[in-house]
Every structure is written in structure tokens, then in C-alpha cells.
Tab-separated table of C-alpha atoms in Angstrom:
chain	number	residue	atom	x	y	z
P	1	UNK	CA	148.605	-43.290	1.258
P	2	UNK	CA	145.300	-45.103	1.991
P	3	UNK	CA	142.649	-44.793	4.880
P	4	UNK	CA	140.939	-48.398	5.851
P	5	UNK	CA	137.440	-47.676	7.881
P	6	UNK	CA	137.198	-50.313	10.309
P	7	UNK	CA	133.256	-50.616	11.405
P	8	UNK	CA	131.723	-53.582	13.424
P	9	UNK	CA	128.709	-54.773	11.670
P	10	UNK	CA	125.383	-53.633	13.501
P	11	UNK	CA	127.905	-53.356	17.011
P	12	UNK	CA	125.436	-54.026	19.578
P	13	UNK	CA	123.689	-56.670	17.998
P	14	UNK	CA	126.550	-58.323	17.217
P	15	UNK	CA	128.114	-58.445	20.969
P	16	UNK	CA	125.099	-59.977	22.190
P	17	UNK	CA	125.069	-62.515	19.194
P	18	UNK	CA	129.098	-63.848	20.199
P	19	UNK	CA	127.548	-65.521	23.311
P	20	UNK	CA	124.276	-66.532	21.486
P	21	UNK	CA	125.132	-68.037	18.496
P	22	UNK	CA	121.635	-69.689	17.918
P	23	UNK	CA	120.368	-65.965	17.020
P	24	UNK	CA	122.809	-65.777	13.784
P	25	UNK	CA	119.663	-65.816	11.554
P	26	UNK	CA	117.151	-64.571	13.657
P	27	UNK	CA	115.791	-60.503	14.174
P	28	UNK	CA	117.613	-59.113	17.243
P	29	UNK	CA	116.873	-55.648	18.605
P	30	UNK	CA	118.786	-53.738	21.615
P	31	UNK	CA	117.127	-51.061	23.713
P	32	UNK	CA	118.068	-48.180	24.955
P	33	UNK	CA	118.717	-47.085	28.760
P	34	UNK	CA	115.692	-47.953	30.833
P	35	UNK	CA	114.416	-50.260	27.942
P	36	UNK	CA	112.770	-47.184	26.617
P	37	UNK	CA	113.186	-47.918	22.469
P	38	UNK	CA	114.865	-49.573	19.647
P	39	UNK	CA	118.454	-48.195	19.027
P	40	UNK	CA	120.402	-51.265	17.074
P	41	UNK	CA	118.466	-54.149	14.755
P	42	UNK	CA	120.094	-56.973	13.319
P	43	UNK	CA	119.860	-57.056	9.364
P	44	UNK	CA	116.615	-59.525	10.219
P	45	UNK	CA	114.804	-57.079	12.135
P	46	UNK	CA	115.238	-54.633	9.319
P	47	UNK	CA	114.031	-56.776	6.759
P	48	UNK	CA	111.082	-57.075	9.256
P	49	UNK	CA	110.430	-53.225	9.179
P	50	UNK	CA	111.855	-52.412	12.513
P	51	UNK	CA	112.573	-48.727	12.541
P	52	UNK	CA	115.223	-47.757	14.625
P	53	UNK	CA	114.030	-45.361	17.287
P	54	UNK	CA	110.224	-47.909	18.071
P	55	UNK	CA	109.298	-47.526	21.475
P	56	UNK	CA	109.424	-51.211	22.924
P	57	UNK	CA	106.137	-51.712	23.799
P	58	UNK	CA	104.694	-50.117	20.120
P	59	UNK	CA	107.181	-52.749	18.842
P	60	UNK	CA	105.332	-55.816	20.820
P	61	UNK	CA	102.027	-53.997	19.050
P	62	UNK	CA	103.206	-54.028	15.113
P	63	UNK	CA	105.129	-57.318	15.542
P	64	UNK	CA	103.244	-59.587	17.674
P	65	UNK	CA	103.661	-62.930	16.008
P	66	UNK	CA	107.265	-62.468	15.467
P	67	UNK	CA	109.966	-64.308	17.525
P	68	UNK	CA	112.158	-61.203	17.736
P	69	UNK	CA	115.082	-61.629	20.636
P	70	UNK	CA	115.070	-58.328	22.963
P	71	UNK	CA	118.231	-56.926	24.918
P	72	UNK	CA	118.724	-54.271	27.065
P	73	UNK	CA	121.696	-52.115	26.551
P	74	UNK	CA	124.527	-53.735	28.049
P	75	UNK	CA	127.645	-51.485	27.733
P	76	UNK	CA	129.929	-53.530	29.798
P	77	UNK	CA	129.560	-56.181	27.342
P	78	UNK	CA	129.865	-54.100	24.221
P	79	UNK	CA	133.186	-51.757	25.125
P	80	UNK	CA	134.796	-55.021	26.571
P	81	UNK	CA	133.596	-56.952	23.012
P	82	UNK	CA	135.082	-53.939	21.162
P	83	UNK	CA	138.043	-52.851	22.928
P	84	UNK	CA	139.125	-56.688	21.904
P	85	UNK	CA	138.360	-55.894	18.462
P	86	UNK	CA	140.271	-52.599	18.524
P	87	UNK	CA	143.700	-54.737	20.037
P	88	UNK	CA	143.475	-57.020	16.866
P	89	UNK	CA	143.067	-54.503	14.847
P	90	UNK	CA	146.137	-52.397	15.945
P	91	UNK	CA	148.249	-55.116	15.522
P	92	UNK	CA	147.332	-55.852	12.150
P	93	UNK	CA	147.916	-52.121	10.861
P	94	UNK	CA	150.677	-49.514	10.338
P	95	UNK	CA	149.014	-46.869	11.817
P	96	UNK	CA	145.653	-46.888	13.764
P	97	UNK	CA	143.303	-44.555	15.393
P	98	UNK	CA	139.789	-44.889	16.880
P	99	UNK	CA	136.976	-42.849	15.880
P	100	UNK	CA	134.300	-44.315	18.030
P	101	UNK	CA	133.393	-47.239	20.524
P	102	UNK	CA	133.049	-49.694	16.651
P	103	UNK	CA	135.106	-47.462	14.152
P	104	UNK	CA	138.971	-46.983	13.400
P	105	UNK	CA	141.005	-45.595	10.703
P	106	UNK	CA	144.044	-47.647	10.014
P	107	UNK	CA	146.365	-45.603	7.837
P	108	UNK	CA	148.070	-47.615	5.217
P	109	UNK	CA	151.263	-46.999	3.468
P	110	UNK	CA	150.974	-46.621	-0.910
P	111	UNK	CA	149.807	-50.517	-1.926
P	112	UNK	CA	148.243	-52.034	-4.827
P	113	UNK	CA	144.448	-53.177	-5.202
P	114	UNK	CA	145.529	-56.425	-4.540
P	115	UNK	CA	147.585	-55.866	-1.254
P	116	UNK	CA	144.696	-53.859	0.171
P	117	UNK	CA	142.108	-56.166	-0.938
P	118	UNK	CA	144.160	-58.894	1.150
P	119	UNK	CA	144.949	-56.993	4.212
P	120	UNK	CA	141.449	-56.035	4.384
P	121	UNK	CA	140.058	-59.321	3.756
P	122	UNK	CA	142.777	-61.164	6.180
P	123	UNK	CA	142.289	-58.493	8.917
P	124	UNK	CA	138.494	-59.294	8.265
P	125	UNK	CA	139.136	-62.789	9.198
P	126	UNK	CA	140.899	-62.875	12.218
P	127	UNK	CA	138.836	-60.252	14.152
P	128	UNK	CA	136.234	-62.829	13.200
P	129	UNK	CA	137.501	-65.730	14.504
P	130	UNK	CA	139.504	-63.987	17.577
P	131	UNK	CA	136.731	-62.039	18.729
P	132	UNK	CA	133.312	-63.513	16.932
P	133	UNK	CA	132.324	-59.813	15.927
P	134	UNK	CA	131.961	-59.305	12.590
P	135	UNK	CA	133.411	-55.984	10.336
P	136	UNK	CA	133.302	-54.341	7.363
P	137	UNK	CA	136.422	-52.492	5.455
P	138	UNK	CA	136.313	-49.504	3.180
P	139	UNK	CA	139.783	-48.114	1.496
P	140	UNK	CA	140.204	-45.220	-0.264
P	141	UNK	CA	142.022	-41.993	-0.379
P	142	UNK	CA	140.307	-40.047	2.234
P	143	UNK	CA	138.481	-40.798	5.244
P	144	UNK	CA	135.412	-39.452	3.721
P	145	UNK	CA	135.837	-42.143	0.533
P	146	UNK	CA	137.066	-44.876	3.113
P	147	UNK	CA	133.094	-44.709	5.070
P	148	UNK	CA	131.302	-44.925	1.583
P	149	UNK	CA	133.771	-47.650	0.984
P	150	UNK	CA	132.657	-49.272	3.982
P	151	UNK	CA	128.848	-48.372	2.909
P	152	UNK	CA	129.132	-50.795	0.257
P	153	UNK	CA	131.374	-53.809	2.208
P	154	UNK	CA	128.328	-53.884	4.359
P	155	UNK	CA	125.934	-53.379	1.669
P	156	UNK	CA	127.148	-56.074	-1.039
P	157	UNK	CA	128.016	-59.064	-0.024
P	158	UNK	CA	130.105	-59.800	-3.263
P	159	UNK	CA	132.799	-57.653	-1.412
P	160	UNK	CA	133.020	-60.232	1.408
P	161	UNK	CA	133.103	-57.227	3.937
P	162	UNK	CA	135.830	-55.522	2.302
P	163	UNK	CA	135.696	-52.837	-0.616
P	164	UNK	CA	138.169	-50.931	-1.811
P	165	UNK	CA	137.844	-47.676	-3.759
P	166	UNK	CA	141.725	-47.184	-5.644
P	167	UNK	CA	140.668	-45.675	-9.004
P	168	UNK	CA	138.508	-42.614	-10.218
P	169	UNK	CA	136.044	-45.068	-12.062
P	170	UNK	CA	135.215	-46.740	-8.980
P	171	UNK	CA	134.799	-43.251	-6.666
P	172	UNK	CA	132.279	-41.598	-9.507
P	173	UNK	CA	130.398	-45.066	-9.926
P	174	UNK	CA	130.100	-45.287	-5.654
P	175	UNK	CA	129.233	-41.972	-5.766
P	176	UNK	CA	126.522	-41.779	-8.187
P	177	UNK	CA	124.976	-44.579	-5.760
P	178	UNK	CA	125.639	-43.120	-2.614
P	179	UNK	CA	122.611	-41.419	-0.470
P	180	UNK	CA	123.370	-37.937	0.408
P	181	UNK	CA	122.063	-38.427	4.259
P	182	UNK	CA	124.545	-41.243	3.919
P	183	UNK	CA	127.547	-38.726	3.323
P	184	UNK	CA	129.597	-37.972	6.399
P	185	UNK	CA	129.456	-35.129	7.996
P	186	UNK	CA	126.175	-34.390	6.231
P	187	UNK	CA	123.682	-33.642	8.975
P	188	UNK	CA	119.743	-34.217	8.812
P	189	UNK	CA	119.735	-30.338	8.644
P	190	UNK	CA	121.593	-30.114	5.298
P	191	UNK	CA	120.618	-33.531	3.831
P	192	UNK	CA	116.732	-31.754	3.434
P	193	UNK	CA	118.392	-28.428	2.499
P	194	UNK	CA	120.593	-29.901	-0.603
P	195	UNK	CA	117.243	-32.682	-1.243
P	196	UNK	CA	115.277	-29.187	-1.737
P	197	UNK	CA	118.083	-28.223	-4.215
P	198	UNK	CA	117.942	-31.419	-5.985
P	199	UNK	CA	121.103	-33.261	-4.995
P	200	UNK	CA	120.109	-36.615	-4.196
P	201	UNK	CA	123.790	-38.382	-4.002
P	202	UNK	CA	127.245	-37.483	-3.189
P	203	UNK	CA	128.042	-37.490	-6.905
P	204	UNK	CA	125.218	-34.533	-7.255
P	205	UNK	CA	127.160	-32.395	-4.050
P	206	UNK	CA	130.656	-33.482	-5.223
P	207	UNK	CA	129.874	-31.972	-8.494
P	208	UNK	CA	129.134	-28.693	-7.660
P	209	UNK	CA	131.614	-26.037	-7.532
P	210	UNK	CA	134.070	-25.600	-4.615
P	211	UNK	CA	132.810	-21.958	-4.479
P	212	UNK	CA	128.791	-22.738	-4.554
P	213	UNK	CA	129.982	-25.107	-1.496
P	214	UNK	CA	131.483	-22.998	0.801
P	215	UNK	CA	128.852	-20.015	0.116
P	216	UNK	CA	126.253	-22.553	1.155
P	217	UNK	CA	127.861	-24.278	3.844
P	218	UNK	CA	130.449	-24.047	6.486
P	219	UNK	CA	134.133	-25.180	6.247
P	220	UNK	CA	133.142	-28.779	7.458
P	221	UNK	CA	130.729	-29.316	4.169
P	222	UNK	CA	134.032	-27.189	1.985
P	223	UNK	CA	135.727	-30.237	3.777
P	224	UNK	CA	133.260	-33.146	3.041
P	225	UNK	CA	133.080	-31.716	-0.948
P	226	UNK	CA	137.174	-31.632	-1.050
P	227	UNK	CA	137.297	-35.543	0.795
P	228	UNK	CA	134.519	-36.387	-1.856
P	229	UNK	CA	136.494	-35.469	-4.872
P	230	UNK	CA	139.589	-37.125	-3.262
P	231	UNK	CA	141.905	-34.487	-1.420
P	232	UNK	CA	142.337	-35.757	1.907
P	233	UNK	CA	141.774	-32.773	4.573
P	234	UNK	CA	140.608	-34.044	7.643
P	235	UNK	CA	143.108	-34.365	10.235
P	236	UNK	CA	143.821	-37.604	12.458
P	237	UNK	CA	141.150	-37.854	14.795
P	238	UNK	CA	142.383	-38.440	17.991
P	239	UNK	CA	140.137	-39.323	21.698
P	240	UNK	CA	141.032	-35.964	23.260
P	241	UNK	CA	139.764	-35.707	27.304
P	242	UNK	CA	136.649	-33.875	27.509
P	243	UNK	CA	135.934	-30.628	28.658
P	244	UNK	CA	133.272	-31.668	30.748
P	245	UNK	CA	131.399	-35.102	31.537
P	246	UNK	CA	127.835	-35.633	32.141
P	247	UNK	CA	126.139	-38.868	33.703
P	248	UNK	CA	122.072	-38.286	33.782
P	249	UNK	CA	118.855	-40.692	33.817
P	250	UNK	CA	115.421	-40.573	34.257
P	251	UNK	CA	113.643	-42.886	36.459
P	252	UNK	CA	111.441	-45.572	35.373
P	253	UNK	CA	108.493	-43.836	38.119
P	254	UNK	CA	108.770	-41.242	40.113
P	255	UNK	CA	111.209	-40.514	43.039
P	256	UNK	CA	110.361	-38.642	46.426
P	257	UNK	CA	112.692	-39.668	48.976
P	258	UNK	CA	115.692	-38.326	49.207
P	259	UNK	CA	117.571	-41.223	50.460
P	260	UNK	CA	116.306	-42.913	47.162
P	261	UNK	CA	117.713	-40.039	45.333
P	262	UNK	CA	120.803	-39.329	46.684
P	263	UNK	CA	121.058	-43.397	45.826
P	264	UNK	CA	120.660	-42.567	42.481
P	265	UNK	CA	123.013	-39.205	42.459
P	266	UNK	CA	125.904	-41.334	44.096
P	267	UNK	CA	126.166	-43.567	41.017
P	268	UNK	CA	126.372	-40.915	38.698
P	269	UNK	CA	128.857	-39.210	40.744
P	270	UNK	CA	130.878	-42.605	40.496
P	271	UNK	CA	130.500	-43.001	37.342
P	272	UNK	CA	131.505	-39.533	36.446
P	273	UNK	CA	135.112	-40.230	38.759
P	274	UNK	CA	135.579	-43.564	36.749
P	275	UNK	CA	135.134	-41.507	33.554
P	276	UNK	CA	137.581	-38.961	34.580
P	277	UNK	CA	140.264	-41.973	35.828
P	278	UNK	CA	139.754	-43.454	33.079
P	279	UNK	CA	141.251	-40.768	30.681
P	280	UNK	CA	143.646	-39.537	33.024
P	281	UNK	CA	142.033	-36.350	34.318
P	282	UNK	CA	140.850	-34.465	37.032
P	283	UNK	CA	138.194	-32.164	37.745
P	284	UNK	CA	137.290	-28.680	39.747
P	285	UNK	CA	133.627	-28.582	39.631
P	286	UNK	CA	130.544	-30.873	40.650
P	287	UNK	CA	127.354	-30.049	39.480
P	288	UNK	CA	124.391	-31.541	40.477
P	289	UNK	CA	120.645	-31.210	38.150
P	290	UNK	CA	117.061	-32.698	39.628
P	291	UNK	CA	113.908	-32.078	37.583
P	292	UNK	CA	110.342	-33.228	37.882
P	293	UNK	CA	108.223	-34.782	34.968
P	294	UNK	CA	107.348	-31.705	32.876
P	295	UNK	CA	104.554	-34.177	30.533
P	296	UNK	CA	102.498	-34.441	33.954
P	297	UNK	CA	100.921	-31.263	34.391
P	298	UNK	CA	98.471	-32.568	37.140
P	299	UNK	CA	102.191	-32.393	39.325
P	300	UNK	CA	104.097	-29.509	40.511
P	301	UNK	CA	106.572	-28.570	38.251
P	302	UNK	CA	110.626	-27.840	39.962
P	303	UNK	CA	113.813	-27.585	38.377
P	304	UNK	CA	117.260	-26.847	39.905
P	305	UNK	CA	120.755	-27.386	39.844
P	306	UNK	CA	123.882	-26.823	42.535
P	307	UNK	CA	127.444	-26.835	42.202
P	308	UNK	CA	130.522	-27.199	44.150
P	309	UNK	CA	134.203	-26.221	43.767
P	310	UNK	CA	136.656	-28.201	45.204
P	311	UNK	CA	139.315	-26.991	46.827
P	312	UNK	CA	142.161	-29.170	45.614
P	313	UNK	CA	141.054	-30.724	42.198
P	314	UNK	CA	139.938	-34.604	42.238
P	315	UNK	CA	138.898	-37.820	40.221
P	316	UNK	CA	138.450	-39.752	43.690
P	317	UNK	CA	135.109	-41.254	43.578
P	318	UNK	CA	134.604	-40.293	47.421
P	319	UNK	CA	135.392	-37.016	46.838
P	320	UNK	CA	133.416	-36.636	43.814
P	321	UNK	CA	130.144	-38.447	45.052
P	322	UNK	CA	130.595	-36.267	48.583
P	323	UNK	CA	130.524	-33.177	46.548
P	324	UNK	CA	127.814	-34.402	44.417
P	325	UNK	CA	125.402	-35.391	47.840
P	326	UNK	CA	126.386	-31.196	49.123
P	327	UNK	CA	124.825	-30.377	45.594
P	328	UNK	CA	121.871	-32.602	46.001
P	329	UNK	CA	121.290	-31.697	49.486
P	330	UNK	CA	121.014	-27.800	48.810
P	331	UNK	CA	118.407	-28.304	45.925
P	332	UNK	CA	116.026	-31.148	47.278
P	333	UNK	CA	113.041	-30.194	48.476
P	334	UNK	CA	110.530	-32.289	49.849
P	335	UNK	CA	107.008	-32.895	48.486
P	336	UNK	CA	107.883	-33.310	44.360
P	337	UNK	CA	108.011	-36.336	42.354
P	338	UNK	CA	111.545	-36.316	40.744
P	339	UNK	CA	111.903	-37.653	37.513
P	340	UNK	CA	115.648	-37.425	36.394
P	341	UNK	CA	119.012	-36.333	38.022
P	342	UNK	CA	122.612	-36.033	37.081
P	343	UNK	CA	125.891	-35.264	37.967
P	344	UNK	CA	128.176	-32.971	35.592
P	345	UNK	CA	131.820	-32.266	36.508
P	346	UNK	CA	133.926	-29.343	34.783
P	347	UNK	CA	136.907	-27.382	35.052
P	348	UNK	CA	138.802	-30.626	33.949
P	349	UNK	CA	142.716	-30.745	33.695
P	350	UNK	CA	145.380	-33.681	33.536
P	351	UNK	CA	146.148	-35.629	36.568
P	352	UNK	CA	150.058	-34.882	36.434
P	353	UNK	CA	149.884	-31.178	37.364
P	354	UNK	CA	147.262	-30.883	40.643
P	355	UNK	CA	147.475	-27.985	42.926
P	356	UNK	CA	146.937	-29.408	46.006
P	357	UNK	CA	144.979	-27.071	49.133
P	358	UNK	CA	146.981	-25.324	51.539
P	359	UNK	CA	144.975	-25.529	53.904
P	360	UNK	CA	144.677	-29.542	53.475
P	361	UNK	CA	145.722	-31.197	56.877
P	362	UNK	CA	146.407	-34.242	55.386
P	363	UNK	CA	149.456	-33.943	52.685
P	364	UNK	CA	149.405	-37.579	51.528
P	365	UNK	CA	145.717	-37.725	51.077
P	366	UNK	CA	146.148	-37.562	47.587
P	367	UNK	CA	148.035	-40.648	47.487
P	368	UNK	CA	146.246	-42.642	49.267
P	369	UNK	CA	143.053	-41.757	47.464
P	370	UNK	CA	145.119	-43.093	44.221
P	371	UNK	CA	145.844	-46.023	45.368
P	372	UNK	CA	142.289	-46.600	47.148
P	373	UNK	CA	140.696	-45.909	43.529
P	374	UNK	CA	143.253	-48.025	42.041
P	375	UNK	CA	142.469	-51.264	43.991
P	376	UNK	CA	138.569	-50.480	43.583
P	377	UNK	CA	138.830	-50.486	39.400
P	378	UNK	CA	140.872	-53.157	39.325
P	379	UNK	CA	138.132	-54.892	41.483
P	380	UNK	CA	135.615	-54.310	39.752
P	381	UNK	CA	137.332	-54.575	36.613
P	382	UNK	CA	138.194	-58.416	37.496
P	383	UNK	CA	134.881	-59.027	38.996
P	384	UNK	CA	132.454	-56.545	37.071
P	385	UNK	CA	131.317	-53.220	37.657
P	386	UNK	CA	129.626	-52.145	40.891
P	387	UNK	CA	131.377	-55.066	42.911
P	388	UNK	CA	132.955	-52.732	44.891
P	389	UNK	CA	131.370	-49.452	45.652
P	390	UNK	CA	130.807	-47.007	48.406
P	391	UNK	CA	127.584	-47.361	51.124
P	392	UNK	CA	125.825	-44.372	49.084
P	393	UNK	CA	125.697	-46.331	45.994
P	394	UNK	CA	123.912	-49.525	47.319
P	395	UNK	CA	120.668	-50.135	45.522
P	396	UNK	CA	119.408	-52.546	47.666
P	397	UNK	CA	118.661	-53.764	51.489
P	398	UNK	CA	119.815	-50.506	53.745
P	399	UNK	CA	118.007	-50.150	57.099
P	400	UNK	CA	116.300	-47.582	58.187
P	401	UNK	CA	114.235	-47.124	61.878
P	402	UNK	CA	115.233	-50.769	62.091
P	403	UNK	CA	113.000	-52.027	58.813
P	404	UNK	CA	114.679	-52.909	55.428
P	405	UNK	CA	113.363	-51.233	52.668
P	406	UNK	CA	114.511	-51.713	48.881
P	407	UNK	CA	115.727	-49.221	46.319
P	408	UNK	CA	114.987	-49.908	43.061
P	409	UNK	CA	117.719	-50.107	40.011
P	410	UNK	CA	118.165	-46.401	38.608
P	411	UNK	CA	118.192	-48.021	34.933
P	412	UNK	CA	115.359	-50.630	34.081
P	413	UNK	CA	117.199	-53.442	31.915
P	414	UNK	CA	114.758	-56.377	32.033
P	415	UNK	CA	116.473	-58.375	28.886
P	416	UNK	CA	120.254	-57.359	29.974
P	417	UNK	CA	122.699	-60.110	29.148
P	418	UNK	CA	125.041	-61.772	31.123
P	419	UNK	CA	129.014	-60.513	31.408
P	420	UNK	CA	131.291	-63.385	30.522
P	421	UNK	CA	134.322	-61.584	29.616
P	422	UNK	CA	134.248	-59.490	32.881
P	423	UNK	CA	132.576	-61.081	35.718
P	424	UNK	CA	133.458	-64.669	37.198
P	425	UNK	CA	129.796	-65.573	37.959
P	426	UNK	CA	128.683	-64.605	34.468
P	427	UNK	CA	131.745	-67.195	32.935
P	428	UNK	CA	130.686	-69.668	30.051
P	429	UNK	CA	130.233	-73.117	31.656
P	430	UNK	CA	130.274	-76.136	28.432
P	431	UNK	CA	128.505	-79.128	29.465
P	432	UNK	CA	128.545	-82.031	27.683
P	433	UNK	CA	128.755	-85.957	27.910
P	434	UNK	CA	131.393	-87.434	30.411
P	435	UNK	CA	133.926	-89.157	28.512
């Protein structure tokens, strides 16, 4: 049995690139939330000496003559891009998991060099043409193999984004030029730990003893030295629900009216109920966080957080957003300048086995708020996010003593791209010459 590794090539880059083909060659960078820093370069804009992690506007300092294309983080785009990617990938393999919004483990059954080699480099292919996202392939005999595998497919481009690692030859050879921060499951911690010991590659830490392993490290680095020397002992990932979901931002300024902020509180509380929809669960608790700007001492410093238990378990955004204002309200105080917020909902449980209130007047409430939440994703699913949302979410243009004021956006994405694979108005129009 063999483990392919399954990794889109610089992911966020390479979403924004499928619409814009003219920047194949050319540095692209994407920034983080609130187009704060660097957190994906192309291969150009490493060559460059972009370091990942550049605040934007140091990055306008140290590369002012360059013509270096600027995103900001557009996440609708990218899980829409990759959940495509994942579909023709599942259908290609025997077996399939996914380890993370650009990664999957296919699990494939015993096969020759050649076989793999042309899976790999057919399944290489057609994501490429079906999708326009680009991916690399590593197979070998453990997960832990199949990512340095996959080091090299992106690395070399003799292996024409597909390397294969079948024999001991070629595991000691990888290994010997394999970084050890590269190593997975090899934190920053450890990596400068094990560089103080002298062990500069895998090869170095997969030599050791299993015994001098374990003493040093926990049963995750025993693991990582057994996967390195070829005994597969990681189980099958699999996307479990989480225990507990958090949605939190800081503002690009500073925010002092509470209408503003309950603005901003209402979309994470929505965003939280999508999340929890979205993986089939349910939650007890809302919590609600507000802190000021701790960096500006010249301001009064406040932190504080509220929660509230709901009666009958939920994942309707109504619910979950009115709990989340209840929060807000009990903690705001008037005269601070606010600097982040969030919304964090616990006590989470599957959807199939609620225990509704007694005391709940309306019995088919429940239903109803199913089937309202239903019609809304689908909605905005069709249409984009946000097309649909409740009155406490709206941004802009609400009235107030009969004059229209205007909330900002609670993420700054000046560079955002457009959404043609989820929103009408954002479709690819082709003009050309009329016949």
C-alpha cells in the first residue's frame, strides 16, 4: 500500500492566477485579513526575496520598482477553487481523504513505479486542465515519506509535479537532502532543539535510535522517526467537527459606537452558525470577547467577555447572532475605543440528537428555523456570500434620527478579487469580434 500527497502549488496564488492568466510569470503576493501582511508568494515573488510574513506597506518600501500584483485574501474564491480540485481528485483515486483546504491523501492499492508514476502524472493533468490549479504528487510508504515526496515534485521540475519514493535508495538519498524544519510534524520548537544537536536533515533524525527519540521527544516525534524509516503509523486523518469555533477580527481603526459594533459582532455570530451548518452541528454556548488596543497606552485599556447558554441547542443564525448581541450588550461600555471582537460558540453536539426546551411555546420552531437557514445558504451560495443576511449584519446605509450614516467593512480587502464561480455579477464575460 502507497500514500499519494495531493498539494496545490502555492494555493492562494494559484486561485487568483485561474482568472488572471496574464500573471503566469509574474510575482504575485496575497495578504492576509485586513491586508495586514504577506501570507502566500508566487515562486516569482520568492525569487524576488519576498519573505512570507512582510507587512504590506514595508513590502511597497523594499520593492518599489517592482511590478508585483497584490490580492487580498479572498476565501470564497479559494475553498470554491479547491473544493473543485478535491471532486477531481476523489474520482481519480481508490481511497481519498483531505488533510487541509489544498492537501489530500489518496491511498493507493500495491502498484509498480510505473503505475504510480502514471496515475500521478495523469491525475496531475486533469486537475490542471479541469480546474486551472496546479499540484504536486509525492508517493511513498507513509504519509510522512509521501510530503517529502511532494517536497521534491514541487522542488524539481524534472519530476513534472510528480515524485515517487518506491525503493530504500531513493528514501535515504531524499532524506539526506531533506531540511529538518521541512519534516512534518517537526515544529519550529524542535527544529532549533535537534539544529543545537547537530541534525540538520531527516536522514540525521531518522538515524538515531528509536530509544534516543522517544526520551527526547513525545510520541508524535517516536511517530515522525518510525514514518521516516518507513513504518506507516499515523492513522487516517479524518475532518472531525470541532469542539468549539471561533470567528474574531480587529478593526482597521478604532470602534466606539455600539451600533457599529454590534454590526461587526452580528457577522461573526453568522459566520460562526454557517460554520456549525456547515459540518452538521449544533451548539450550547455563545460567547462574546471585546478588547481595546493594548499598543496605545495614551487610551484606556478594557477587556471582557460574556456568554450565554441556550436553552434548546442551535446552529440558526438568528438565534446565534441574538445570543451573541445579549453578550455584547452586557460587556459594552461606553467611552473606549474597541479594537477587536469575536464570537466563540461551545458545547457543540450533532444536529440529529437536540433536546429541545420544555418550556418552548413554539414546538415546530425548530423546523422552521431549518428550513429558513436552508433557503438563506442556498441563496447565498448561488448568489455569493452575504446576499442574504439579517438587518444586524448590514454594513452599510441604516438610518438613524432620520440621517444615514455608513458602517465601514469589518475586514479591509482593498485588492480582493472578483467571485466568478459563485456570484452571477462577478461571471466571466468573453468579448471578442462579431462574426
Amino acid at each position: 500500500m502507497y500514500f499519494a500527497l495531493c498539494d496545490c502549488d502555492n494555493c492562494y496564488v494559484s486561485c487568483e492566477r485561474v482568472f488572471r492568466p496574464d500573471l503566469k510569470h509574474k510575482p504575485v503576493v496575497v495578504l492576509s485579513n485586513n491586508d495586514g501582511c504577506v501570507v502566500a508568494r508566487s515562486k516569482e515573488a520568492k525569487q524576488l526575496g519576498i519573505k512570507g510574513g512582510i507587512p504590506y506597506y514595508q513590502l511597497k518600501e523594499q520593492f518599489p520598482n517592482e511590478d508585483i500584483a497584490v490580492f487580498s485574501s479572498n476565501y470564497e474564491l479559494y475553498g470554491e477553487l479547491t473544493a473543485r480540485v478535491m471532486t477531481v481528485i476523489q474520482k481519480s483515486a481508490p481511497q481519498m481523504f483531505r488533510y487541509s483546504i489544498d492537501e489530500a491523501f489518496c491511498i493507493l492499492p500495491d502498484m509498480s513505479y510505473d503505475e504510480m508514476k502514471e496515475w500521478g502524472d495523469c491525475l496531475q493533468k486533469k486537475v490542471l486542465k479541469y480546474t486551472g490549479m496546479p499540484i504536486s504528487i509525492g508517493i511513498a510508504q507513509t504519509k510522512t515519506l509521501a510530503k517529502v515526496a511532494s517536497y521534491f515534485a514541487k522542488k524539481y521540475t524534472g519530476y513534472n509535479h510528480c515524485c515517487v519514493i518506491d525503493t530504500e535508495e531513493k528514501r535515504i538519498k531524499s532524506l539526506q537532502l531533506y531540511p529538518i524544519n521541512e519534516v512534518w510534524g517537526i515544529g519550529r520548537k524542535h527544529t532549533s532543539r535537534l539544529t543545537n544537536l547537530g541534525i540538520q536533515t531527516a536522514y540525521d533524525f531518522a538515524s538515531h535510535s528509536k530509544d534516543w527519540v522517544h526520551n527526547i521527544f513525545n510520541i508524535i516525534g517516536t511517530r515522525t522517526w518510525m514514518e521516516l524509516n518507513g513504518e506507516n503509523c499515523i492513522p487516517n486523518e479524518k475532518i472531525v467537527p470541532k469542539k468549539s469555533i471561533c470567528v474574531s477580527r480587529s478593526f482597521t481603526g478604532h470602534v466606539t459606537d455600539f451600533e457599529i459594533l454590534r454590526t461587526h459582532v452580528s457577522n461573526y455570530a453568522a459566520r460562526c452558525a454557517e460554520k456549525l451548518r456547515k459540518q452538521h452541528s449544533i451548539a450550547s454556548i455563545v460567547t462574546v470577547f471585546v478588547n481595546t488596543n493594548r499598543f496605545r497606552e495614551d487610551l484606556p485599556q478594557y477587556w471582557n467577555s460574556s456568554e450565554f447558554t441556550l436553552l434548546t441547542p442551535s446552529n440558526a443564525t438568528q438565534e446565534i447572532v441574538q445570543a451573541a448581541t445579549k453578550c455584547l450588550q452586557s460587556i459594552f461600555v461606553k467611552g473606549y475605543h474597541y479594537k477587536k471582537a469575536g464570537v466563540v460558540v461551545m458545547g457543540i453536539m450533532a444536529d440529529n440528537a437536540i433536546q429541545t426546551n420544555f418550556l418552548d411555546y413554539d414546538r415546530n420552531r425548530f423546523e422552521k428555523q431549518v428550513k429558513l437557514d436552508e433557503i438563506v445558504d442556498l441563496l447565498n451560495r448561488i448568489n455569493g456570500t452575504e446576499t442574504v443576511t439579517l438587518v444586524s449584519q448590514q454594513y452599510n446605509q441604516k438610518a438613524k434620527n432620520g440621517k444615514t450614516i455608513v458602517f465601514a467593512d469589518a475586514i479591509q480587502h482593498q485588492f480582493k478579487s472578483k467571485n466568478p464561480t459563485t456570484r452571477w455579477n462577478d461571471i466571466v464575460t468573453l468579448t471578442g469580434h462579431p462574426l
